[in-house]
mmCIF file of C-alpha atoms in Angstrom:
data_model
loop_
_atom_site.group_PDB
_atom_site.id
_atom_site.type_symbol
_atom_site.label_atom_id
_atom_site.label_comp_id
_atom_site.label_asym_id
_atom_site.label_seq_id
_atom_site.Cartn_x
_atom_site.Cartn_y
_atom_site.Cartn_z
ATOM 1 C CA TYR T 1 -0.337 -0.281 0.022
ATOM 2 C CA ARG T 2 2.617 2.346 0.800
ATOM 3 C CA GLY T 3 5.086 1.184 -2.304
ATOM 4 C CA ILE T 4 1.966 2.051 -4.600
ATOM 5 C CA ARG T 5 1.387 5.913 -2.476
ATOM 6 C CA GLN T 6 5.001 6.446 -3.071
ATOM 7 C CA PHE T 7 4.816 4.927 -7.050
ATOM 8 C CA ILE T 8 2.333 7.743 -7.881
ATOM 9 C CA LYS T 9 3.916 10.359 -5.914
ATOM 10 C CA ARG T 10 7.121 10.286 -8.175
ATOM 11 C CA SER T 11 5.718 9.578 -11.331
ATOM 12 C CA TRP T 12 2.002 11.532 -11.422
ATOM 13 C CA SER T 13 2.878 15.307 -12.148
ATOM 14 C CA PRO T 14 1.071 17.862 -13.482
ATOM 15 C CA GLY T 15 0.768 18.639 -17.157
ATOM 16 C CA PRO T 16 2.005 21.959 -19.222
ATOM 17 C CA VAL T 17 -1.953 23.152 -19.526
ATOM 18 C CA PRO T 18 -3.577 23.657 -16.681
ATOM 19 C CA THR T 19 -7.060 21.415 -16.761
ATOM 20 C CA LEU T 20 -10.184 20.804 -14.906
ATOM 21 C CA THR T 21 -11.644 17.661 -14.599
ATOM 22 C CA ILE T 22 -15.353 16.948 -13.739
ATOM 23 C CA GLY T 23 -16.697 14.009 -12.419
ATOM 24 C CA GLY T 24 -20.182 12.284 -11.311
ATOM 25 C CA MET T 25 -21.425 9.396 -10.135
ATOM 26 C CA ALA T 26 -24.964 8.045 -9.068
ATOM 27 C CA PHE T 27 -25.138 6.714 -5.629
ATOM 28 C CA GLN T 28 -25.988 3.024 -5.234
ATOM 29 C CA ASP T 29 -27.627 0.984 -1.868
ATOM 30 C CA ALA T 30 -29.282 -2.071 -1.508
ATOM 31 C CA TRP T 31 -32.835 -0.747 -3.504
ATOM 32 C CA ASN T 32 -30.732 0.264 -6.264
ATOM 33 C CA ILE T 33 -27.604 -1.617 -7.146
ATOM 34 C CA ASP T 34 -26.592 -2.648 -10.413
ATOM 35 C CA ILE T 35 -23.975 -5.349 -10.352
ATOM 36 C CA LEU T 36 -22.716 -4.880 -13.910
ATOM 37 C CA ARG T 37 -22.220 -1.423 -13.319
ATOM 38 C CA ILE T 38 -20.181 -2.053 -10.220
ATOM 39 C CA MET T 39 -17.769 -4.830 -12.456
ATOM 40 C CA ARG T 40 -17.278 -2.371 -14.902
ATOM 41 C CA CYS T 41 -16.154 0.285 -12.820
ATOM 42 C CA SER T 42 -12.434 0.772 -14.036
ATOM 43 C CA VAL T 43 -11.553 3.428 -10.682
ATOM 44 C CA GLN T 44 -10.552 1.212 -7.819
ATOM 45 C CA ILE T 45 -10.065 1.705 -4.007
ATOM 46 C CA ILE T 46 -6.952 0.345 -2.396
ATOM 47 C CA GLY T 47 -9.007 -0.597 1.346
ATOM 48 C CA ARG T 48 -7.283 -0.744 4.680
ATOM 49 C CA ASP T 49 -7.140 -4.862 3.833
ATOM 50 C CA HIS T 50 -5.254 -4.042 0.798
ATOM 51 C CA ARG T 51 -8.171 -5.273 -1.210
ATOM 52 C CA LEU T 52 -8.805 -3.431 -4.603
ATOM 53 C CA ILE T 53 -12.826 -2.342 -4.186
ATOM 54 C CA PRO T 54 -14.828 -0.603 -7.473
ATOM 55 C CA LEU T 55 -15.101 3.313 -5.820
ATOM 56 C CA CYS T 56 -18.524 2.558 -7.487
ATOM 57 C CA SER T 57 -19.850 0.626 -4.532
ATOM 58 C CA LYS T 58 -17.904 2.795 -2.674
ATOM 59 C CA TYR T 59 -20.826 4.470 -0.348
ATOM 60 C CA LEU T 60 -23.198 1.256 -0.626
ATOM 61 C CA THR T 61 -25.240 -0.083 2.351
ATOM 62 C CA SER T 62 -27.271 -3.036 3.144
ATOM 63 C CA LEU T 63 -30.890 -3.291 3.738
ATOM 64 C CA ARG T 64 -30.371 -1.657 7.409
ATOM 65 C CA GLY T 65 -28.269 1.120 6.201
ATOM 66 C CA GLU T 66 -25.143 -0.257 6.775
ATOM 67 C CA LYS T 67 -21.744 0.443 5.224
ATOM 68 C CA ILE T 68 -20.735 -2.655 3.219
ATOM 69 C CA HIS T 69 -16.502 -1.333 3.233
ATOM 70 C CA PRO T 70 -16.783 0.767 6.527
ATOM 71 C CA GLY T 71 -12.898 0.781 6.564
ATOM 72 C CA ILE T 72 -12.992 3.404 3.610
ATOM 73 C CA SER T 73 -14.059 6.679 4.367
#
């Protein structure tokens, strides 16, 4: 996990042209989950247990409103 962060700090830098990126995401919960969308999600988060978790499921909750991935803030 730490090695990945160091690699990103060393290799990613701003380009010569200033840009603004705007992104949007529809949140999902137990009532409107789209499994195919989660499977196609190209942005991943590294969990505390070092698993890759699709960003599309970051705020996914159970029927009782509990977070499915509680270790991610």
